[in-house]
XYZ file of C-alpha atoms in Angstrom:
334
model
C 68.723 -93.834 -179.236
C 67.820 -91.139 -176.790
C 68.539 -91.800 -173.117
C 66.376 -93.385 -170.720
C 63.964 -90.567 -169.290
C 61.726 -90.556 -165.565
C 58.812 -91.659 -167.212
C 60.774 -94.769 -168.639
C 62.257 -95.277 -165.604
C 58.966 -96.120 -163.645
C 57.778 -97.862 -166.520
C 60.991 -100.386 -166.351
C 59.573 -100.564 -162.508
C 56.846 -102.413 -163.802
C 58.628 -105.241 -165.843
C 59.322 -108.017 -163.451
C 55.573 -108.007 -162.553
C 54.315 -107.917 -165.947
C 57.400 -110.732 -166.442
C 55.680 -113.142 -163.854
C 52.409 -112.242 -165.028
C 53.147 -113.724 -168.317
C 55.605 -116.276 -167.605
C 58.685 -117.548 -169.249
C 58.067 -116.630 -172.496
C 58.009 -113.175 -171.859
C 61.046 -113.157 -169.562
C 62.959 -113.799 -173.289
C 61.883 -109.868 -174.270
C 64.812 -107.674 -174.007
C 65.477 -104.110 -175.300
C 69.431 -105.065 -176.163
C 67.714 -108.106 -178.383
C 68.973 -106.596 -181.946
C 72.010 -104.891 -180.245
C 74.383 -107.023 -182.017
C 72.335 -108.731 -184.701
C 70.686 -105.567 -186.510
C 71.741 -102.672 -184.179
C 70.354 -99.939 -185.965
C 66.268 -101.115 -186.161
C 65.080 -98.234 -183.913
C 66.813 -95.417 -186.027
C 65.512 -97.416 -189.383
C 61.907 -97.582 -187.270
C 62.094 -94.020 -186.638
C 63.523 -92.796 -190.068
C 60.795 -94.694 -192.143
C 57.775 -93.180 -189.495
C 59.197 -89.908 -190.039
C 59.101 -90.221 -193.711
C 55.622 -91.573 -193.223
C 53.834 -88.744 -191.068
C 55.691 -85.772 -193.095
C 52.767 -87.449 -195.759
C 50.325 -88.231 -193.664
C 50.036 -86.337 -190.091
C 47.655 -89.396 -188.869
C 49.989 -92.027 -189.536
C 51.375 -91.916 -185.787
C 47.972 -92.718 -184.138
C 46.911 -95.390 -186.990
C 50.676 -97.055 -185.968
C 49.987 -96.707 -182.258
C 45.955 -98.381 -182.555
C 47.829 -101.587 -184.812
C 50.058 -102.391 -181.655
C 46.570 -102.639 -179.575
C 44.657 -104.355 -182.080
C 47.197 -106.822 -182.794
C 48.464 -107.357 -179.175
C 44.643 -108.035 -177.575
C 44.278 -110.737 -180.160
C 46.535 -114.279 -180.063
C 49.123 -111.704 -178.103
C 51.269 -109.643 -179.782
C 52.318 -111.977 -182.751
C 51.691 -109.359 -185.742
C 48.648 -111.462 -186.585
C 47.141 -108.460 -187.532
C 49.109 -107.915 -190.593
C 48.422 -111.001 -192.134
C 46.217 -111.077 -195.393
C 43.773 -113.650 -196.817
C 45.290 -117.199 -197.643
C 44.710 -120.255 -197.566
C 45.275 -121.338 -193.850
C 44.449 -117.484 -192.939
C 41.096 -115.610 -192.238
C 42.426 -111.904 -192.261
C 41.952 -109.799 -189.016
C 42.130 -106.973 -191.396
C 38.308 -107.806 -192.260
C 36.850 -107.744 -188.821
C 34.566 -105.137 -187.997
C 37.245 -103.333 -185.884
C 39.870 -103.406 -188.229
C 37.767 -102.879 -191.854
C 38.485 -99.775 -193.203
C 39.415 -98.404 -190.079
C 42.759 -99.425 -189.419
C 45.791 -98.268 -191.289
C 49.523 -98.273 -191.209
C 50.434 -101.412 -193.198
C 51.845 -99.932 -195.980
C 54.327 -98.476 -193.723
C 55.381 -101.513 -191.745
C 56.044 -102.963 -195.392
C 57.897 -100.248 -195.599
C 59.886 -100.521 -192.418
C 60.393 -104.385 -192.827
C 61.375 -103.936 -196.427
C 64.284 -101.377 -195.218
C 65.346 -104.152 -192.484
C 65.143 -106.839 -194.159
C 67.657 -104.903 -196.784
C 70.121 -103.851 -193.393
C 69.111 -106.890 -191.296
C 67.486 -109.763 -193.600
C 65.475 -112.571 -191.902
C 66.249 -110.915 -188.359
C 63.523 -108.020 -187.191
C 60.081 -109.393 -186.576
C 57.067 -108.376 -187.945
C 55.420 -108.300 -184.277
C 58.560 -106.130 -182.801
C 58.116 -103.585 -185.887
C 54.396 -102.944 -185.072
C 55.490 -102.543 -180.952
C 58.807 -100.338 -182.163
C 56.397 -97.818 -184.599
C 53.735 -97.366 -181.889
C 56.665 -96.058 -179.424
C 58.238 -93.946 -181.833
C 54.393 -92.308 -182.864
C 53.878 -91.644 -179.588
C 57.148 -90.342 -178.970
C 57.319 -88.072 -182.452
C 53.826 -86.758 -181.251
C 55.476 -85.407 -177.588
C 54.313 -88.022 -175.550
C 56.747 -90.590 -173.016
C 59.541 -92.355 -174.580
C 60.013 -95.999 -173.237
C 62.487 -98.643 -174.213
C 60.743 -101.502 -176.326
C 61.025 -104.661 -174.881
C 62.080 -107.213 -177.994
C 62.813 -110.401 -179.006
C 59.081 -111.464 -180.182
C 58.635 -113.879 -183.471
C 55.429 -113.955 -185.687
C 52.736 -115.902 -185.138
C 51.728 -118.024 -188.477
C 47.670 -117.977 -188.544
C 45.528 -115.042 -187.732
C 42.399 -115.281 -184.852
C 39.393 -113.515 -187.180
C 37.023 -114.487 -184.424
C 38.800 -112.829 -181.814
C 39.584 -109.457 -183.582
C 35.659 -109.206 -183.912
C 35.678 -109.001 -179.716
C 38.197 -106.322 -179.638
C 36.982 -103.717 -177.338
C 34.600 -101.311 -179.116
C 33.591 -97.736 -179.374
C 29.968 -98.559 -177.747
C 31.118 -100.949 -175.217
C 29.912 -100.461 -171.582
C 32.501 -99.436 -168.461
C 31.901 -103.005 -167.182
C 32.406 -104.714 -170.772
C 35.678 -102.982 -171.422
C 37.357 -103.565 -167.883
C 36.731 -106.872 -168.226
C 37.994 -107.373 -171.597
C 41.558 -105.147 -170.520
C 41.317 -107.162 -167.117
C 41.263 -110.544 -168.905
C 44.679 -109.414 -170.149
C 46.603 -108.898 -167.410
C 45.601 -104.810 -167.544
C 44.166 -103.309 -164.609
C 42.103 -100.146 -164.345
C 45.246 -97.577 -164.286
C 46.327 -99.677 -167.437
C 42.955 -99.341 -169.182
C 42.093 -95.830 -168.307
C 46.186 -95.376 -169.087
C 45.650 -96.859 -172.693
C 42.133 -95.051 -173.648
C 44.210 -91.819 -173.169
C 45.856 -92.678 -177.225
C 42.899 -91.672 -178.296
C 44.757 -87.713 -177.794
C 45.678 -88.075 -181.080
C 43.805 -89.169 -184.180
C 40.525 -89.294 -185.467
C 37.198 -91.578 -185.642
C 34.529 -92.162 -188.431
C 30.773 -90.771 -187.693
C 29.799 -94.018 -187.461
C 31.480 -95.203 -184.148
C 29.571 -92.725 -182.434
C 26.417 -91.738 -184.532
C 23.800 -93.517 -182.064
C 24.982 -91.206 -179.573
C 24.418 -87.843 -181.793
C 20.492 -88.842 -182.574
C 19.798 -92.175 -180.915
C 21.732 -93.178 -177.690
C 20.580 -97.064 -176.932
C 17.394 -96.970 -178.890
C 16.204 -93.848 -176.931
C 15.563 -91.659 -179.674
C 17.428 -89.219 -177.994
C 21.635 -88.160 -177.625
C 23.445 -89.667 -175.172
C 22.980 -87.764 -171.887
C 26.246 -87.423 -171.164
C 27.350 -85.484 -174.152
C 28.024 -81.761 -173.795
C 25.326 -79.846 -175.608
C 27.317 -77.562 -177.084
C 29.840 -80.637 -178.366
C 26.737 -82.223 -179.334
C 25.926 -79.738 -181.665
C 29.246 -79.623 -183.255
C 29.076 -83.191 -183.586
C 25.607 -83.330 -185.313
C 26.805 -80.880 -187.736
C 29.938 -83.081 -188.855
C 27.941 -86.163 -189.052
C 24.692 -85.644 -190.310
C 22.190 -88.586 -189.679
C 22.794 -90.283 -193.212
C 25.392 -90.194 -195.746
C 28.630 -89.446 -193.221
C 29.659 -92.947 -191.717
C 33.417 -92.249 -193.163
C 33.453 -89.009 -192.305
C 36.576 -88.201 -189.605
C 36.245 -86.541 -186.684
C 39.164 -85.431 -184.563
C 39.336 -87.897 -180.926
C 40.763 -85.171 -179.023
C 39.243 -81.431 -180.356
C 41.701 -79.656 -178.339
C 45.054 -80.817 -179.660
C 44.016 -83.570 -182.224
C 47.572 -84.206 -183.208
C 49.947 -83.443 -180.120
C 50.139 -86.378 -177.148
C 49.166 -84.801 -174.110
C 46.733 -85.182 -171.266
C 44.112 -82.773 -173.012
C 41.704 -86.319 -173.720
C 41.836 -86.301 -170.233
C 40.323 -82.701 -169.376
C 37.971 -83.242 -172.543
C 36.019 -85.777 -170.202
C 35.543 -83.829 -167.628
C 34.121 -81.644 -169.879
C 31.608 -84.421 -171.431
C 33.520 -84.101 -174.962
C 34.622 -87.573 -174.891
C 34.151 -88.737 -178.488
C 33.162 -92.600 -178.097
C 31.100 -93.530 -175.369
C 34.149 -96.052 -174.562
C 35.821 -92.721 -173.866
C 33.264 -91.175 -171.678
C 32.307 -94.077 -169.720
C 35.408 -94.242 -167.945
C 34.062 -91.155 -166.265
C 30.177 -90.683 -166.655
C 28.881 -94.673 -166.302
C 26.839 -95.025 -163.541
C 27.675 -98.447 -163.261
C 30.700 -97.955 -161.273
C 33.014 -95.685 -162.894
C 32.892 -93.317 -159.343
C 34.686 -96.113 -157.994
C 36.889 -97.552 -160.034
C 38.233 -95.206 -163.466
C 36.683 -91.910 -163.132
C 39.602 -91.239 -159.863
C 42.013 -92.533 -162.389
C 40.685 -89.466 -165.019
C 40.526 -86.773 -162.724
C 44.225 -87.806 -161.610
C 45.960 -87.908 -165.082
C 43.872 -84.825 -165.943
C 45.466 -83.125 -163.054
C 49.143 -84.296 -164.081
C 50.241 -85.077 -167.369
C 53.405 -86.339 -165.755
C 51.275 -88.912 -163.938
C 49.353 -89.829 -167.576
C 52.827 -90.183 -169.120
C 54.631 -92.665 -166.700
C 51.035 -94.518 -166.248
C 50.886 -94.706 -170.119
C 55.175 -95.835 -170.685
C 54.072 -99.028 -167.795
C 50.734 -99.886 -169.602
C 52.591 -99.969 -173.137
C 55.426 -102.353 -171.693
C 52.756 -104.322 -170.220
C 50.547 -104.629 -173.160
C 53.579 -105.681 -175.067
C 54.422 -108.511 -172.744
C 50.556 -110.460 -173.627
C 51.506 -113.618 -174.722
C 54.489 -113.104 -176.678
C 56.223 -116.102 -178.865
C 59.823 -116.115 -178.287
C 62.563 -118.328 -178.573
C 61.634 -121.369 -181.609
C 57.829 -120.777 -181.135
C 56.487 -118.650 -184.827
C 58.922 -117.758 -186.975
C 60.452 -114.151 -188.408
C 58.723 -113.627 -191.291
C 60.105 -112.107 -194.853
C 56.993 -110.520 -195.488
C 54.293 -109.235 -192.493
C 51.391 -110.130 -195.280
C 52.067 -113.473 -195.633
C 54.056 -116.755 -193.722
C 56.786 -117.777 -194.822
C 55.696 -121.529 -195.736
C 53.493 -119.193 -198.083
Protein backbone atom coordinates (compact mmCIF):
# COMPACT_ATOMS: atom_id res chain seq x y z
CA UNK A 1 0.00 0.00 0.00
CA UNK A 2 1.32 3.39 -0.92
CA UNK A 3 2.20 5.75 1.92
CA UNK A 4 0.02 8.10 3.56
CA UNK A 5 0.03 11.42 1.37
CA UNK A 6 -1.03 15.46 2.58
CA UNK A 7 -4.28 15.08 1.28
CA UNK A 8 -4.82 11.87 3.50
CA UNK A 9 -3.37 13.42 6.18
CA UNK A 10 -6.09 16.22 6.58
CA UNK A 11 -8.59 13.82 5.75
CA UNK A 12 -7.49 11.52 8.94
CA UNK A 13 -7.98 15.20 10.68
CA UNK A 14 -11.46 14.75 10.20
CA UNK A 15 -12.09 11.23 11.80
CA UNK A 16 -12.71 11.79 15.43
CA UNK A 17 -15.49 14.27 14.44
CA UNK A 18 -17.08 12.16 11.96
CA UNK A 19 -16.38 9.28 14.94
CA UNK A 20 -18.65 11.26 17.46
CA UNK A 21 -20.93 12.18 14.84
CA UNK A 22 -21.83 8.65 14.35
CA UNK A 23 -21.25 7.12 17.57
CA UNK A 24 -19.87 3.90 18.79
CA UNK A 25 -20.43 1.92 16.04
CA UNK A 26 -18.34 3.74 13.88
CA UNK A 27 -15.50 4.17 16.38
CA UNK A 28 -15.07 0.05 15.50
CA UNK A 29 -13.81 1.22 11.67
CA UNK A 30 -10.17 0.88 11.40
CA UNK A 31 -7.81 0.86 8.36
CA UNK A 32 -5.41 -2.03 10.14
CA UNK A 33 -8.96 -4.14 10.39
CA UNK A 34 -7.76 -7.03 7.79
CA UNK A 35 -4.04 -6.45 8.73
CA UNK A 36 -3.75 -9.77 10.21
CA UNK A 37 -6.87 -11.60 9.11
CA UNK A 38 -6.67 -11.11 5.15
CA UNK A 39 -3.70 -8.66 4.79
CA UNK A 40 -3.55 -8.43 1.26
CA UNK A 41 -7.50 -7.12 0.37
CA UNK A 42 -6.33 -3.69 -0.91
CA UNK A 43 -3.72 -5.15 -3.46
CA UNK A 44 -6.55 -7.98 -4.43
CA UNK A 45 -9.09 -4.66 -4.54
CA UNK A 46 -6.75 -2.92 -6.69
CA UNK A 47 -5.55 -5.89 -8.94
CA UNK A 48 -9.21 -6.98 -9.83
CA UNK A 49 -10.21 -2.89 -10.63
CA UNK A 50 -7.28 -2.77 -12.73
CA UNK A 51 -8.24 -5.79 -14.62
CA UNK A 52 -11.68 -4.28 -14.75
CA UNK A 53 -11.04 -0.66 -16.29
CA UNK A 54 -8.22 -2.05 -18.84
CA UNK A 55 -12.01 -3.45 -20.30
CA UNK A 56 -14.00 -0.92 -19.52
CA UNK A 57 -12.45 2.78 -18.99
CA UNK A 58 -15.88 3.74 -17.03
CA UNK A 59 -15.70 1.14 -14.58
CA UNK A 60 -13.83 3.54 -11.99
CA UNK A 61 -16.67 6.16 -11.83
CA UNK A 62 -19.61 3.37 -11.94
CA UNK A 63 -17.41 1.82 -8.66
CA UNK A 64 -17.05 5.25 -7.09
CA UNK A 65 -21.27 6.27 -7.65
CA UNK A 66 -22.08 2.39 -5.86
CA UNK A 67 -20.19 3.59 -2.61
CA UNK A 68 -22.70 6.79 -2.64
CA UNK A 69 -25.69 5.04 -3.58
CA UNK A 70 -25.25 2.36 -1.19
CA UNK A 71 -23.88 4.48 1.75
CA UNK A 72 -26.99 7.29 1.62
CA UNK A 73 -29.34 4.38 1.97
CA UNK A 74 -29.61 2.10 5.48
CA UNK A 75 -25.69 3.42 5.76
CA UNK A 76 -23.11 1.83 4.17
CA UNK A 77 -24.20 -1.91 4.60
CA UNK A 78 -23.74 -3.04 0.77
CA UNK A 79 -27.53 -3.08 0.60
CA UNK A 80 -27.15 -2.02 -2.71
CA UNK A 81 -25.86 -5.20 -4.05
CA UNK A 82 -28.49 -7.26 -2.96
CA UNK A 83 -30.89 -8.88 -5.63
CA UNK A 84 -34.60 -9.83 -5.55
CA UNK A 85 -35.62 -12.52 -2.84
CA UNK A 86 -37.85 -13.32 -0.82
CA UNK A 87 -37.33 -11.01 2.29
CA UNK A 88 -35.56 -8.46 -0.31
CA UNK A 89 -36.98 -5.64 -2.61
CA UNK A 90 -33.78 -4.90 -4.77
CA UNK A 91 -32.31 -1.29 -4.64
CA UNK A 92 -30.97 -2.24 -7.96
CA UNK A 93 -34.64 -1.46 -9.37
CA UNK A 94 -35.11 2.01 -8.05
CA UNK A 95 -35.23 4.70 -10.37
CA UNK A 96 -31.67 5.82 -9.42
CA UNK A 97 -30.08 2.68 -9.65
CA UNK A 98 -32.12 0.95 -12.91
CA UNK A 99 -30.00 0.69 -15.63
CA UNK A 100 -27.87 3.27 -14.49
CA UNK A 101 -25.70 1.86 -12.05
CA UNK A 102 -22.98 -0.63 -12.73
CA UNK A 103 -20.02 -2.31 -11.20
CA UNK A 104 -21.51 -5.49 -9.69
CA UNK A 105 -20.06 -7.83 -11.77
CA UNK A 106 -16.82 -6.64 -10.56
CA UNK A 107 -17.39 -6.67 -6.83
CA UNK A 108 -18.40 -10.45 -7.58
CA UNK A 109 -15.39 -10.47 -8.92
CA UNK A 110 -13.38 -8.94 -6.13
CA UNK A 111 -15.31 -10.94 -3.37
CA UNK A 112 -14.95 -14.12 -5.34
CA UNK A 113 -10.93 -13.56 -5.35
CA UNK A 114 -11.19 -12.89 -1.38
CA UNK A 115 -13.24 -15.14 -0.46
CA UNK A 116 -10.62 -17.70 -2.35
CA UNK A 117 -7.42 -15.74 -0.21
CA UNK A 118 -9.59 -14.71 2.77
CA UNK A 119 -12.98 -16.87 2.90
CA UNK A 120 -15.89 -15.61 5.09
CA UNK A 121 -13.64 -12.51 6.20
CA UNK A 122 -13.89 -9.23 3.69
CA UNK A 123 -17.29 -7.64 3.66
CA UNK A 124 -19.34 -6.95 0.95
CA UNK A 125 -19.90 -3.21 2.31
CA UNK A 126 -15.87 -2.69 2.83
CA UNK A 127 -15.32 -4.01 -0.93
CA UNK A 128 -17.74 -1.38 -2.42
CA UNK A 129 -15.86 1.56 0.06
CA UNK A 130 -12.18 -0.14 -0.90
CA UNK A 131 -13.08 -0.04 -5.06
CA UNK A 132 -14.40 3.55 -4.91
CA UNK A 133 -10.86 4.65 -3.30
CA UNK A 134 -8.84 2.76 -5.56
CA UNK A 135 -11.12 4.34 -8.85
CA UNK A 136 -10.52 7.45 -7.69
CA UNK A 137 -7.06 6.91 -6.98
CA UNK A 138 -6.26 4.88 -10.52
CA UNK A 139 -8.02 7.96 -12.18
CA UNK A 140 -5.24 10.63 -10.43
CA UNK A 141 -7.30 11.84 -7.85
CA UNK A 142 -6.39 11.78 -3.59
CA UNK A 143 -5.51 8.57 -2.09
CA UNK A 144 -7.01 8.08 1.49
CA UNK A 145 -6.78 5.16 3.83
CA UNK A 146 -10.22 3.21 4.01
CA UNK A 147 -11.57 3.07 7.22
CA UNK A 148 -12.81 -0.87 7.73
CA UNK A 149 -14.29 -3.21 9.75
CA UNK A 150 -18.08 -2.81 8.37
CA UNK A 151 -20.46 -6.14 8.08
CA UNK A 152 -23.46 -6.45 5.60
CA UNK A 153 -26.62 -5.47 6.25
CA UNK A 154 -29.28 -8.47 5.49
CA UNK A 155 -32.47 -6.62 3.81
CA UNK A 156 -32.30 -3.88 1.29
CA UNK A 157 -34.37 -0.19 1.85
CA UNK A 158 -36.15 0.00 -1.94
CA UNK A 159 -38.07 2.95 -0.62
CA UNK A 160 -35.20 4.84 0.36
CA UNK A 161 -32.95 4.30 -2.76
CA UNK A 162 -35.97 5.96 -4.69
CA UNK A 163 -35.04 9.40 -2.46
CA UNK A 164 -31.47 9.28 -3.35
CA UNK A 165 -30.48 12.66 -4.41
CA UNK A 166 -31.30 13.24 -8.10
CA UNK A 167 -30.06 14.83 -11.23
CA UNK A 168 -33.09 17.52 -11.16
CA UNK A 169 -33.10 18.13 -7.55
CA UNK A 170 -33.08 21.79 -6.32
CA UNK A 171 -29.84 23.47 -4.27
CA UNK A 172 -32.16 23.45 -1.21
CA UNK A 173 -33.43 19.70 -1.80
CA UNK A 174 -29.96 18.29 -2.12
CA UNK A 175 -28.30 20.13 0.97
CA UNK A 176 -30.79 18.92 2.92
CA UNK A 177 -30.72 15.44 1.88
CA UNK A 178 -26.41 15.47 2.30
CA UNK A 179 -27.13 17.56 5.58
CA UNK A 180 -29.48 14.90 6.99
CA UNK A 181 -26.36 12.73 6.83
CA UNK A 182 -24.02 14.22 8.77
CA UNK A 183 -22.45 16.10 5.34
CA UNK A 184 -22.16 19.68 5.35
CA UNK A 185 -21.89 22.03 2.39
CA UNK A 186 -17.90 21.56 1.82
CA UNK A 187 -18.87 17.75 1.98
CA UNK A 188 -21.66 18.05 -0.59
CA UNK A 189 -20.13 20.46 -2.97
CA UNK A 190 -16.78 18.09 -2.11
CA UNK A 191 -18.75 14.89 -3.29
CA UNK A 192 -20.66 16.44 -6.54
CA UNK A 193 -17.04 17.05 -7.78
CA UNK A 194 -17.01 12.71 -8.80
CA UNK A 195 -18.96 13.60 -11.30
CA UNK A 196 -15.09 14.61 -13.14
CA UNK A 197 -15.20 11.41 -14.37
CA UNK A 198 -17.90 9.39 -16.08
CA UNK A 199 -20.81 9.84 -18.02
CA UNK A 200 -24.80 10.40 -17.79
CA UNK A 201 -27.78 9.19 -20.01
CA UNK A 202 -29.80 12.05 -22.09
CA UNK A 203 -32.42 11.48 -20.00
CA UNK A 204 -31.15 12.92 -16.60
CA UNK A 205 -30.89 16.11 -18.18
CA UNK A 206 -33.20 16.26 -21.34
CA UNK A 207 -35.84 18.80 -19.70
CA UNK A 208 -33.09 21.11 -19.49
CA UNK A 209 -31.99 20.84 -23.40
CA UNK A 210 -35.82 21.67 -24.68
CA UNK A 211 -38.00 22.09 -21.61
CA UNK A 212 -36.45 23.40 -18.29
CA UNK A 213 -39.48 23.11 -15.52
CA UNK A 214 -42.31 23.06 -17.96
CA UNK A 215 -41.06 26.34 -19.58
CA UNK A 216 -40.81 25.25 -22.97
CA UNK A 217 -37.60 26.64 -23.04
CA UNK A 218 -33.59 25.36 -21.92
CA UNK A 219 -32.57 25.93 -18.73
CA UNK A 220 -31.21 29.49 -18.43
CA UNK A 221 -28.29 28.67 -16.97
CA UNK A 222 -26.85 26.48 -19.62
CA UNK A 223 -24.08 27.83 -21.84
CA UNK A 224 -25.44 28.35 -25.32
CA UNK A 225 -22.82 27.08 -27.01
CA UNK A 226 -22.86 23.74 -24.51
CA UNK A 227 -26.42 23.82 -25.15
CA UNK A 228 -26.05 23.25 -28.58
CA UNK A 229 -23.66 20.46 -28.25
CA UNK A 230 -25.94 18.95 -25.92
CA UNK A 231 -29.09 19.13 -28.18
CA UNK A 232 -27.17 17.54 -30.84
CA UNK A 233 -26.19 14.36 -28.64
CA UNK A 234 -29.61 13.99 -27.32
CA UNK A 235 -32.11 14.69 -29.69
CA UNK A 236 -35.68 15.27 -28.21
CA UNK A 237 -36.86 11.52 -28.74
CA UNK A 238 -35.24 8.31 -29.20
CA UNK A 239 -31.76 9.10 -27.03
CA UNK A 240 -32.71 8.53 -23.24
CA UNK A 241 -29.61 5.88 -23.06
CA UNK A 242 -27.53 7.75 -24.91
CA UNK A 243 -24.08 8.76 -22.72
CA UNK A 244 -22.82 11.88 -22.40
CA UNK A 245 -19.46 12.63 -20.84
CA UNK A 246 -20.07 14.56 -16.94
CA UNK A 247 -17.00 16.43 -17.26
CA UNK A 248 -16.27 17.46 -21.32
CA UNK A 249 -12.91 18.59 -20.49
CA UNK A 250 -11.19 15.53 -19.06
CA UNK A 251 -14.10 12.94 -18.94
CA UNK A 252 -11.85 10.25 -17.62
CA UNK A 253 -8.94 11.91 -15.48
CA UNK A 254 -9.94 13.11 -11.60
CA UNK A 255 -9.21 16.59 -11.41
CA UNK A 256 -10.82 19.87 -10.49
CA UNK A 257 -11.82 20.58 -14.26
CA UNK A 258 -15.92 19.82 -13.06
CA UNK A 259 -15.14 22.57 -11.05
CA UNK A 260 -14.08 25.30 -13.77
CA UNK A 261 -16.85 23.65 -16.10
CA UNK A 262 -19.43 25.50 -13.73
CA UNK A 263 -18.18 28.51 -13.87
CA UNK A 264 -18.46 28.18 -17.28
CA UNK A 265 -22.36 27.07 -17.15
CA UNK A 266 -21.33 23.47 -18.62
CA UNK A 267 -22.47 21.72 -15.63
CA UNK A 268 -24.20 18.62 -17.01
CA UNK A 269 -27.16 17.96 -14.39
CA UNK A 270 -28.81 20.77 -13.00
CA UNK A 271 -27.72 19.06 -9.51
CA UNK A 272 -24.33 20.07 -10.86
CA UNK A 273 -25.03 23.60 -11.75
CA UNK A 274 -27.11 24.54 -8.93
CA UNK A 275 -24.42 24.45 -6.58
CA UNK A 276 -23.37 27.58 -8.39
CA UNK A 277 -26.23 29.25 -10.50
CA UNK A 278 -29.52 28.66 -7.93
CA UNK A 279 -30.81 31.70 -6.93
CA UNK A 280 -32.09 30.26 -3.97
CA UNK A 281 -29.04 30.63 -1.99
CA UNK A 282 -26.20 29.09 -3.63
CA UNK A 283 -24.24 32.88 -3.38
CA UNK A 284 -24.20 32.08 0.11
CA UNK A 285 -23.68 28.88 0.88
CA UNK A 286 -21.90 26.37 -2.22
CA UNK A 287 -21.14 28.59 -5.03
CA UNK A 288 -17.82 30.10 -2.51
CA UNK A 289 -17.15 26.47 -2.04
CA UNK A 290 -16.91 26.11 -6.27
CA UNK A 291 -15.03 29.03 -6.99
CA UNK A 292 -12.50 27.82 -4.14
CA UNK A 293 -11.85 24.18 -5.34
CA UNK A 294 -11.86 25.61 -8.88
CA UNK A 295 -9.06 27.82 -7.84
CA UNK A 296 -7.04 24.84 -6.11
CA UNK A 297 -7.25 21.40 -6.97
CA UNK A 298 -5.18 20.75 -3.89
CA UNK A 299 -8.02 22.25 -1.85
CA UNK A 300 -10.76 19.88 -4.01
CA UNK A 301 -8.51 16.89 -3.24
CA UNK A 302 -8.08 17.07 0.64
CA UNK A 303 -11.91 18.42 0.80
CA UNK A 304 -12.87 15.32 -1.31
CA UNK A 305 -10.25 12.44 0.89
CA UNK A 306 -12.44 14.09 4.39
CA UNK A 307 -15.92 13.88 2.66
CA UNK A 308 -15.17 10.14 1.46
CA UNK A 309 -14.04 9.10 5.13
CA UNK A 310 -17.02 10.79 6.32
CA UNK A 311 -19.50 9.35 4.00
CA UNK A 312 -18.08 6.01 4.89
CA UNK A 313 -18.63 6.43 8.59
CA UNK A 314 -22.98 6.80 7.96
CA UNK A 315 -24.28 4.31 10.00
CA UNK A 316 -22.00 1.54 9.71
CA UNK A 317 -22.79 -2.14 11.33
CA UNK A 318 -19.84 -3.36 13.10
CA UNK A 319 -19.02 -5.69 15.62
CA UNK A 320 -22.10 -8.82 15.74
CA UNK A 321 -24.68 -6.45 14.06
CA UNK A 322 -25.20 -7.99 9.90
CA UNK A 323 -23.16 -10.52 9.01
CA UNK A 324 -20.12 -11.05 6.21
CA UNK A 325 -21.72 -12.36 3.51
CA UNK A 326 -20.42 -15.30 0.95
CA UNK A 327 -22.07 -13.77 -1.80
CA UNK A 328 -22.89 -9.63 -2.11
CA UNK A 329 -26.23 -10.85 -4.19
CA UNK A 330 -27.71 -12.69 -1.70
CA UNK A 331 -27.70 -13.30 2.54
CA UNK A 332 -26.34 -15.83 3.74
CA UNK A 333 -29.56 -17.45 5.50
CA UNK A 334 -30.39 -17.44 1.61
Amino acid sequence: MAPLPPAALLAACALLATMALHGARAQQLNPAYYDESCPHVYDTVRRVVQEARTADPRILASLVRLQFHDCFVNGCDGSLLLDDGPAVNSEKKAAPNSNSARGFPVVDGIKAALESACPGTVSCADIVALAAEVSVELAGGPYWRVLLGRRDGMTANFDAADNLPGPTDALNVLRQKFAGLGLDDTDFVALQGAHTIGRSQCRFFQDRLNNFAGTGQPDPTLDGAYLSALQQSCPAAGADMRLNNLDPATPDAFDNSYYHNLLRNRGLLRSDQVMLSAPEGAATSTAPIVERFAASQADFFRSFATAMIKMGNIAPLTGNMGEVRRNCRVVNRS
